[in-house]
């Protein structure tokens, strides 16, 4: 059986399977390139951001995120932009940015999962329709040659084989892309916790410094009052 005969034996169902497989390959390659571009080492980014947070230099922290790029940097930037409005605003910004990045990263994975499920079904549908046609021919013209019957059944099974041949790589590709997305989201969550911890520590340090300054100022004022009181003599009585 030549390739042309093989394709013709599958009928329109095989054509659909081939078209779906082409789209699946395109989608997998596009998502793979996209996710690989988004992957980066965020350790250096966090060093710059944390240092800027400790120095209360918000502009430097935002600039570091802008220069680095990637989903983690975008999430951190969204949160840092809300830093002047307090911790609740920062946490809300984190949630919004993470949801947005998750939608961006997982785009295209659902169609791949659907294709991996429907391709075997399409193959089975092609086989069933092929078997129906074969047995209809037998009912009309008699059993005839057994070899010819086997040939017809073999042709009907082509679509099942084609569906499985395409579905298995699509399923593997979907799993691989899903693992890349999980790593990226895990890094975002890790850096989120790290940044929140540094923000809390920076705020605590600032309060301690403010308290110490107030204490020193209060002590100096009290000393000045004591000096003034010691320098004041009681007024002579009439």
Tab-separated table of C-alpha atoms in Angstrom:
chain	number	residue	atom	x	y	z
A	1	UNK	CA	0.000	0.000	0.000
A	2	UNK	CA	1.486	3.323	-1.048
A	3	UNK	CA	1.275	6.512	0.995
A	4	UNK	CA	-1.341	7.865	-1.380
A	5	UNK	CA	-3.433	4.727	-1.023
A	6	UNK	CA	-3.001	4.911	2.736
A	7	UNK	CA	-4.245	8.483	2.836
A	8	UNK	CA	-7.155	7.711	0.563
A	9	UNK	CA	-8.123	4.678	2.627
A	10	UNK	CA	-8.507	6.838	5.716
A	11	UNK	CA	-11.114	8.995	4.074
A	12	UNK	CA	-12.132	12.456	5.310
A	13	UNK	CA	-11.537	11.500	8.958
A	14	UNK	CA	-7.847	10.946	8.235
A	15	UNK	CA	-7.672	14.344	6.562
A	16	UNK	CA	-9.111	15.925	9.723
A	17	UNK	CA	-6.558	14.065	11.865
A	18	UNK	CA	-3.720	15.335	9.667
A	19	UNK	CA	-4.972	18.931	9.870
A	20	UNK	CA	-5.349	18.714	13.656
A	21	UNK	CA	-1.835	17.283	13.952
A	22	UNK	CA	-0.389	20.184	11.925
A	23	UNK	CA	-2.123	22.698	14.192
A	24	UNK	CA	-0.934	20.814	17.286
A	25	UNK	CA	2.688	20.953	16.104
A	26	UNK	CA	2.388	24.679	15.404
A	27	UNK	CA	0.822	25.347	18.801
A	28	UNK	CA	3.427	23.290	20.646
A	29	UNK	CA	6.369	25.020	18.943
A	30	UNK	CA	4.863	28.478	19.496
A	31	UNK	CA	4.230	27.818	23.198
A	32	UNK	CA	7.650	26.217	23.668
A	33	UNK	CA	9.448	29.237	22.213
A	34	UNK	CA	7.276	31.592	24.271
A	35	UNK	CA	7.909	29.794	27.564
A	36	UNK	CA	11.637	29.474	26.889
A	37	UNK	CA	11.814	33.233	26.336
A	38	UNK	CA	10.040	33.794	29.648
A	39	UNK	CA	12.457	31.558	31.556
A	40	UNK	CA	15.311	33.383	33.282
A	41	UNK	CA	17.378	33.330	36.447
A	42	UNK	CA	15.650	35.723	38.845
A	43	UNK	CA	18.319	35.534	41.564
A	44	UNK	CA	20.152	38.628	40.314
A	45	UNK	CA	16.838	40.446	39.965
A	46	UNK	CA	15.917	39.733	43.578
A	47	UNK	CA	19.327	40.925	44.790
A	48	UNK	CA	18.789	44.310	43.144
A	49	UNK	CA	15.144	44.582	44.191
A	50	UNK	CA	15.799	43.604	47.807
A	51	UNK	CA	18.721	46.022	48.052
A	52	UNK	CA	16.555	48.826	46.677
A	53	UNK	CA	13.736	47.972	49.105
A	54	UNK	CA	16.136	48.094	52.055
A	55	UNK	CA	17.375	51.486	50.871
A	56	UNK	CA	13.773	52.619	50.294
A	57	UNK	CA	14.665	53.353	46.676
A	58	UNK	CA	11.454	52.438	44.880
A	59	UNK	CA	12.582	53.840	41.529
A	60	UNK	CA	15.644	51.572	41.452
A	61	UNK	CA	13.519	48.531	42.297
A	62	UNK	CA	11.058	49.330	39.512
A	63	UNK	CA	13.907	49.953	37.074
A	64	UNK	CA	15.444	46.567	37.915
A	65	UNK	CA	12.136	44.838	37.162
A	66	UNK	CA	11.726	46.765	33.929
A	67	UNK	CA	15.220	45.862	32.728
A	68	UNK	CA	14.987	42.186	33.648
A	69	UNK	CA	11.623	41.387	32.065
A	70	UNK	CA	9.768	38.096	32.347
A	71	UNK	CA	6.689	37.047	34.328
A	72	UNK	CA	8.362	37.219	37.747
A	73	UNK	CA	9.667	40.719	37.095
A	74	UNK	CA	6.270	41.885	35.857
A	75	UNK	CA	4.541	40.557	38.975
A	76	UNK	CA	7.105	42.182	41.273
A	77	UNK	CA	6.817	45.477	39.422
A	78	UNK	CA	3.026	45.483	39.738
A	79	UNK	CA	3.328	44.935	43.491
A	80	UNK	CA	6.095	47.508	43.979
A	81	UNK	CA	4.035	50.154	42.200
A	82	UNK	CA	1.412	49.749	44.955
A	83	UNK	CA	3.957	49.817	47.771
A	84	UNK	CA	3.231	53.438	48.808
A	85	UNK	CA	-0.412	52.449	49.435
A	86	UNK	CA	0.318	49.863	52.116
A	87	UNK	CA	0.544	46.111	52.488
A	88	UNK	CA	-3.099	45.289	51.549
A	89	UNK	CA	-2.636	47.118	48.250
A	90	UNK	CA	0.615	45.248	47.598
A	91	UNK	CA	-0.993	41.864	48.277
A	92	UNK	CA	-3.957	42.720	46.035
A	93	UNK	CA	-1.562	43.748	43.263
A	94	UNK	CA	0.287	40.450	43.665
A	95	UNK	CA	-2.927	38.467	43.265
A	96	UNK	CA	-4.059	40.403	40.198
A	97	UNK	CA	-0.658	40.182	38.494
A	98	UNK	CA	-0.254	36.460	39.210
A	99	UNK	CA	-3.690	35.684	37.758
A	100	UNK	CA	-2.832	37.696	34.652
A	101	UNK	CA	0.533	35.960	34.193
A	102	UNK	CA	-0.973	32.524	34.777
A	103	UNK	CA	-3.540	33.147	32.053
A	104	UNK	CA	-0.788	34.319	29.725
A	105	UNK	CA	1.458	31.324	30.421
A	106	UNK	CA	-1.242	28.667	30.183
A	107	UNK	CA	-2.743	30.031	26.973
A	108	UNK	CA	-2.635	27.290	24.349
A	109	UNK	CA	-2.327	24.402	26.799
A	110	UNK	CA	-6.057	23.725	26.937
A	111	UNK	CA	-6.366	23.276	23.142
A	112	UNK	CA	-3.448	20.830	23.222
A	113	UNK	CA	-5.115	18.832	25.989
A	114	UNK	CA	-8.381	18.769	24.045
A	115	UNK	CA	-6.636	17.609	20.869
A	116	UNK	CA	-4.843	14.841	22.757
A	117	UNK	CA	-8.249	13.562	23.890
A	118	UNK	CA	-10.225	13.881	20.670
A	119	UNK	CA	-7.603	12.523	18.254
A	120	UNK	CA	-8.036	8.872	19.364
A	121	UNK	CA	-11.797	9.366	19.206
A	122	UNK	CA	-11.529	10.695	15.666
A	123	UNK	CA	-9.426	7.673	14.758
A	124	UNK	CA	-11.986	5.337	16.275
A	125	UNK	CA	-14.759	7.147	14.433
A	126	UNK	CA	-12.920	6.642	11.162
A	127	UNK	CA	-12.472	2.960	11.913
A	128	UNK	CA	-16.125	2.473	12.825
A	129	UNK	CA	-17.331	4.207	9.673
A	130	UNK	CA	-14.852	2.177	7.616
A	131	UNK	CA	-16.075	-1.063	9.162
A	132	UNK	CA	-19.678	-0.077	8.491
A	133	UNK	CA	-18.843	0.519	4.839
A	134	UNK	CA	-16.948	-2.788	4.588
A	135	UNK	CA	-19.760	-4.836	6.085
A	136	UNK	CA	-22.314	-2.997	3.995
A	137	UNK	CA	-20.401	-4.100	0.908
A	138	UNK	CA	-20.407	-7.674	2.196
A	139	UNK	CA	-24.159	-7.588	2.769
A	140	UNK	CA	-24.725	-6.341	-0.760
A	141	UNK	CA	-22.256	-8.475	-2.711
A	142	UNK	CA	-21.641	-11.450	-0.436
A	143	UNK	CA	-18.565	-12.398	1.530
A	144	UNK	CA	-16.400	-12.706	-1.578
A	145	UNK	CA	-12.679	-13.006	-1.086
A	146	UNK	CA	-11.556	-13.192	2.557
A	147	UNK	CA	-8.343	-11.424	1.624
A	148	UNK	CA	-10.271	-8.526	0.204
A	149	UNK	CA	-12.340	-8.367	3.384
A	150	UNK	CA	-9.199	-8.274	5.514
A	151	UNK	CA	-7.793	-5.554	3.270
A	152	UNK	CA	-10.910	-3.456	3.775
A	153	UNK	CA	-10.795	-3.886	7.548
A	154	UNK	CA	-7.107	-2.971	7.528
A	155	UNK	CA	-7.908	0.211	5.684
A	156	UNK	CA	-10.572	1.007	8.269
A	157	UNK	CA	-8.038	0.630	11.091
A	158	UNK	CA	-5.716	3.198	9.505
A	159	UNK	CA	-7.516	6.108	11.161
A	160	UNK	CA	-7.276	4.537	14.619
A	161	UNK	CA	-3.538	4.102	14.198
A	162	UNK	CA	-3.189	7.642	12.862
A	163	UNK	CA	-5.169	9.084	15.766
A	164	UNK	CA	-2.994	7.307	18.333
A	165	UNK	CA	0.250	8.163	16.528
A	166	UNK	CA	-0.617	11.853	16.696
A	167	UNK	CA	-2.322	11.895	20.114
A	168	UNK	CA	0.590	10.363	22.050
A	169	UNK	CA	3.176	13.044	21.097
A	170	UNK	CA	0.580	15.772	21.647
A	171	UNK	CA	-0.098	14.432	25.145
A	172	UNK	CA	3.625	14.271	25.925
A	173	UNK	CA	4.130	17.795	24.585
A	174	UNK	CA	1.260	19.102	26.688
A	175	UNK	CA	2.781	17.551	29.793
A	176	UNK	CA	6.180	19.092	29.062
A	177	UNK	CA	4.741	22.560	28.499
A	178	UNK	CA	2.665	22.219	31.653
A	179	UNK	CA	5.821	21.425	33.630
A	180	UNK	CA	7.494	24.580	32.283
A	181	UNK	CA	4.491	26.661	33.328
A	182	UNK	CA	4.526	25.092	36.802
A	183	UNK	CA	8.202	26.014	37.227
A	184	UNK	CA	7.565	29.606	36.182
A	185	UNK	CA	4.581	29.954	38.519
A	186	UNK	CA	6.572	28.341	41.318
A	187	UNK	CA	9.350	30.889	40.844
A	188	UNK	CA	6.811	33.714	40.923
A	189	UNK	CA	5.344	32.440	44.193
A	190	UNK	CA	8.807	31.983	45.712
A	191	UNK	CA	9.917	35.513	44.801
A	192	UNK	CA	6.615	36.898	46.016
A	193	UNK	CA	7.157	35.466	49.490
A	194	UNK	CA	10.752	36.689	49.485
A	195	UNK	CA	9.790	40.230	48.528
A	196	UNK	CA	6.946	40.400	51.053
A	197	UNK	CA	9.316	39.250	53.786
A	198	UNK	CA	11.841	41.930	52.857
A	199	UNK	CA	9.137	44.593	52.743
A	200	UNK	CA	7.930	43.618	56.221
A	201	UNK	CA	11.496	43.699	57.560
A	202	UNK	CA	12.175	47.050	55.908
A	203	UNK	CA	9.019	48.538	57.442
A	204	UNK	CA	9.940	47.123	60.863
A	205	UNK	CA	13.463	48.558	60.618
A	206	UNK	CA	12.047	51.921	59.637
A	207	UNK	CA	9.705	51.918	62.624
A	208	UNK	CA	12.577	51.035	64.933
A	209	UNK	CA	14.649	53.875	63.517
A	210	UNK	CA	11.721	56.261	63.844
A	211	UNK	CA	11.155	55.135	67.436
A	212	UNK	CA	14.820	55.557	68.301
A	213	UNK	CA	14.861	59.031	66.751
A	214	UNK	CA	11.749	60.024	68.691
A	215	UNK	CA	13.290	58.655	71.896
A	216	UNK	CA	16.508	60.629	71.354
A	217	UNK	CA	14.600	63.782	70.524
A	218	UNK	CA	12.418	63.307	73.586
A	219	UNK	CA	15.470	62.814	75.803
A	220	UNK	CA	17.124	65.958	74.464
A	221	UNK	CA	13.958	67.982	75.049
A	222	UNK	CA	13.672	66.614	78.581
A	223	UNK	CA	17.320	67.530	79.268
A	224	UNK	CA	16.749	71.047	77.974
A	225	UNK	CA	13.696	71.382	80.222
A	226	UNK	CA	15.737	70.193	83.214
A	227	UNK	CA	18.479	72.714	82.450
A	228	UNK	CA	15.950	75.505	82.156
A	229	UNK	CA	14.300	74.510	85.411
A	230	UNK	CA	17.659	74.361	87.195
A	231	UNK	CA	18.521	77.807	85.895
A	232	UNK	CA	15.326	79.405	87.154
A	233	UNK	CA	15.561	80.877	90.671
A	234	UNK	CA	12.507	81.255	92.882
A	235	UNK	CA	11.087	84.765	92.885
A	236	UNK	CA	11.699	86.797	96.111
A	237	UNK	CA	8.743	86.857	98.448
A	238	UNK	CA	7.263	90.234	99.367
